[in-house]
XYZ file of C-alpha atoms in Angstrom:
221
model
C -82.188 -1.162 -24.891
C -83.000 -2.651 -28.480
C -82.332 -1.116 -31.896
C -84.981 0.170 -34.298
C -85.735 -1.998 -36.918
C -86.712 1.106 -38.978
C -83.520 3.346 -37.998
C -81.388 3.718 -40.550
C -77.954 1.585 -41.009
C -74.488 2.733 -41.329
C -74.697 3.238 -44.673
C -78.324 5.043 -44.848
C -76.698 7.851 -42.877
C -77.120 11.240 -44.739
C -73.774 13.284 -45.466
C -76.056 16.211 -44.235
C -78.945 16.633 -41.072
C -81.163 19.633 -40.249
C -79.668 20.542 -36.368
C -82.072 21.810 -33.870
C -79.791 24.238 -31.363
C -81.082 23.829 -27.886
C -79.374 24.456 -24.820
C -79.379 22.462 -21.943
C -81.402 19.698 -23.701
C -79.673 15.971 -24.499
C -80.536 13.286 -27.165
C -79.460 9.901 -26.423
C -79.212 6.946 -29.145
C -82.349 5.262 -28.514
C -83.507 8.074 -25.691
C -86.905 9.917 -26.484
C -87.501 13.490 -27.025
C -91.161 15.296 -26.522
C -90.408 18.533 -28.936
C -92.939 21.553 -29.203
C -92.124 22.926 -32.454
C -94.033 26.667 -33.212
C -91.031 28.704 -34.510
C -91.602 29.506 -38.120
C -87.907 28.102 -39.475
C -88.504 24.866 -37.215
C -91.624 24.081 -38.400
C -90.406 24.549 -41.729
C -87.273 22.517 -40.319
C -89.971 19.555 -39.310
C -91.565 19.540 -42.502
C -88.414 19.306 -44.882
C -87.962 16.499 -42.540
C -91.015 14.526 -42.691
C -90.611 14.938 -46.759
C -87.018 12.871 -46.547
C -85.322 10.853 -43.938
C -87.081 12.371 -40.835
C -83.825 13.014 -39.258
C -82.660 15.973 -37.017
C -79.884 16.690 -35.622
C -79.910 17.706 -31.456
C -77.225 19.618 -30.485
C -76.233 22.422 -28.117
C -75.196 26.072 -28.533
C -71.684 27.207 -26.949
C -72.854 29.776 -25.179
C -76.293 31.316 -24.084
C -76.021 34.504 -26.335
C -78.564 36.561 -27.883
C -76.385 35.486 -31.308
C -79.496 34.412 -34.173
C -76.915 31.660 -34.744
C -74.458 30.755 -32.078
C -71.227 28.660 -32.454
C -71.967 24.906 -31.996
C -71.318 22.104 -30.050
C -68.951 19.958 -32.046
C -71.145 16.738 -31.737
C -74.377 16.297 -31.718
C -77.533 13.173 -31.556
C -79.855 12.415 -34.750
C -83.066 10.877 -33.913
C -85.823 10.323 -36.129
C -88.948 11.696 -35.711
C -91.385 8.779 -34.503
C -94.248 10.719 -33.334
C -96.176 13.618 -34.824
C -99.055 15.504 -34.705
C -100.214 18.969 -35.554
C -102.527 21.512 -33.633
C -104.924 23.702 -34.211
C -103.070 26.703 -33.440
C -100.550 26.080 -35.885
C -97.506 23.933 -33.836
C -96.194 20.689 -33.970
C -95.794 17.884 -31.571
C -92.887 15.521 -32.099
C -91.058 13.082 -30.339
C -87.315 12.108 -31.472
C -85.833 8.679 -30.731
C -82.162 9.368 -30.897
C -80.413 7.498 -33.842
C -76.575 8.235 -34.053
C -74.225 10.538 -32.378
C -72.426 12.827 -35.087
C -69.414 15.218 -35.363
C -70.468 19.047 -37.138
C -67.891 19.154 -39.792
C -69.224 22.328 -40.984
C -72.440 24.180 -42.044
C -74.515 24.368 -45.278
C -76.373 27.887 -45.589
C -80.039 27.122 -46.486
C -83.121 29.198 -47.920
C -85.774 27.804 -44.774
C -84.573 30.003 -41.861
C -82.924 26.433 -39.859
C -79.160 25.630 -39.488
C -77.932 22.263 -41.616
C -74.807 21.103 -40.765
C -72.563 18.325 -42.441
C -72.124 15.283 -40.232
C -69.267 13.145 -39.630
C -71.053 9.858 -38.026
C -67.583 8.001 -38.390
C -66.560 6.736 -34.589
C -69.796 6.343 -33.196
C -70.942 3.044 -35.525
C -71.639 1.652 -31.778
C -74.694 3.841 -31.357
C -76.506 2.095 -34.031
C -75.804 -1.265 -32.098
C -77.842 -2.383 -28.890
C -76.524 -1.431 -25.683
C -73.823 -3.419 -23.727
C -74.190 -4.367 -20.033
C -73.117 -1.355 -17.605
C -71.649 -2.838 -14.270
C -72.563 0.439 -12.050
C -73.659 -0.167 -8.810
C -77.692 0.027 -8.949
C -78.000 0.262 -5.463
C -75.586 3.029 -5.043
C -77.465 4.810 -8.297
C -80.787 4.284 -6.339
C -79.664 5.666 -2.879
C -78.172 8.674 -4.791
C -80.954 9.327 -6.749
C -83.517 9.452 -3.970
C -81.536 11.825 -2.078
C -80.716 14.231 -5.276
C -84.450 14.208 -6.805
C -85.205 15.008 -3.121
C -83.060 17.809 -3.403
C -83.993 19.092 -6.711
C -87.512 18.821 -5.971
C -87.985 15.702 -8.333
C -90.765 13.634 -8.030
C -90.492 9.823 -9.292
C -92.019 6.260 -9.648
C -89.622 4.735 -7.614
C -91.247 0.945 -8.505
C -91.112 1.574 -12.374
C -87.084 2.948 -11.681
C -86.122 -0.232 -9.969
C -88.311 -2.218 -12.798
C -86.681 -0.481 -15.550
C -83.611 -1.882 -17.426
C -80.796 -0.184 -16.595
C -79.733 0.655 -19.803
C -83.332 2.385 -20.421
C -82.765 3.770 -17.031
C -79.185 5.794 -18.043
C -80.422 6.932 -21.048
C -83.479 8.481 -19.512
C -81.640 10.289 -16.549
C -78.770 11.127 -18.048
C -81.373 13.299 -20.487
C -83.680 14.567 -17.892
C -81.470 15.207 -14.851
C -81.528 19.339 -14.899
C -77.448 19.278 -15.006
C -76.163 21.968 -16.918
C -74.709 22.376 -20.429
C -71.325 21.371 -20.204
C -72.690 18.218 -17.651
C -74.815 16.980 -20.619
C -72.360 17.714 -23.158
C -69.994 15.253 -21.506
C -72.860 12.919 -21.509
C -73.615 12.854 -24.506
C -69.468 12.597 -25.663
C -69.421 9.609 -22.848
C -67.826 6.863 -25.166
C -70.393 3.991 -24.569
C -73.429 3.047 -21.769
C -70.616 2.017 -19.024
C -69.029 4.997 -19.111
C -72.183 7.229 -19.160
C -73.190 5.576 -16.340
C -70.373 6.444 -14.460
C -70.304 9.862 -15.090
C -74.353 9.757 -14.186
C -73.608 8.579 -10.903
C -70.689 10.903 -10.379
C -72.708 14.168 -11.216
C -75.596 13.143 -9.258
C -73.372 12.525 -5.985
C -71.562 15.738 -6.609
C -74.725 17.908 -6.832
C -75.619 16.269 -3.627
C -72.419 17.302 -1.819
C -72.845 20.677 -3.117
C -75.710 20.777 -1.087
C -78.259 20.411 -4.352
C -78.051 24.023 -5.558
C -79.783 23.103 -8.811
C -76.820 23.771 -10.476
C -75.487 20.037 -11.425
C -71.932 19.738 -10.453
C -68.631 21.518 -11.000
C -67.626 19.695 -14.433
C -66.702 21.778 -17.207
C -66.194 20.314 -20.863
């Protein structure tokens, strides 16, 4: 997938960004993530992001507990708000387009309710380039996907899947497939598209072999 010319370059990435912790939600570079924003603190976050660089970091909590501020995984992905609308009942509908992964170094206290992190972008400069080729066996992937989607009760437009560029397909599948949080995190932390494609196929085939129990594979990260 080609890089968006409106996205920041390496020298434009900020020292800190607001972060939106969501379990099981994955954003990848050049992926598109629609979000329905309704909590007051996240309405504040979106308003503040729109007033500055439009960047928000998606990151997973390390557990599903009820703590107000659960510990976060070390690595997330920043997305730029590329679509925005308001609703009559006070919600924001936004789309984040993935820009670059980051490592969370520390958190900064805020007065607007949402969390903010000091971000280390080093080691992820390749995210700002176009994806390289993936040599995954597409026929094998297609066969596995058909079985996996059937087990999971997922409907798909197979003509569109067949015509999709492989890099876009891998990114979309990694984001939408119902893997569990550690598996989502492993996909995020894969060093490149090639490694992510191999892991995605392994997770799909693992889930098939386990009988499509809806819990993904057994990978822990």
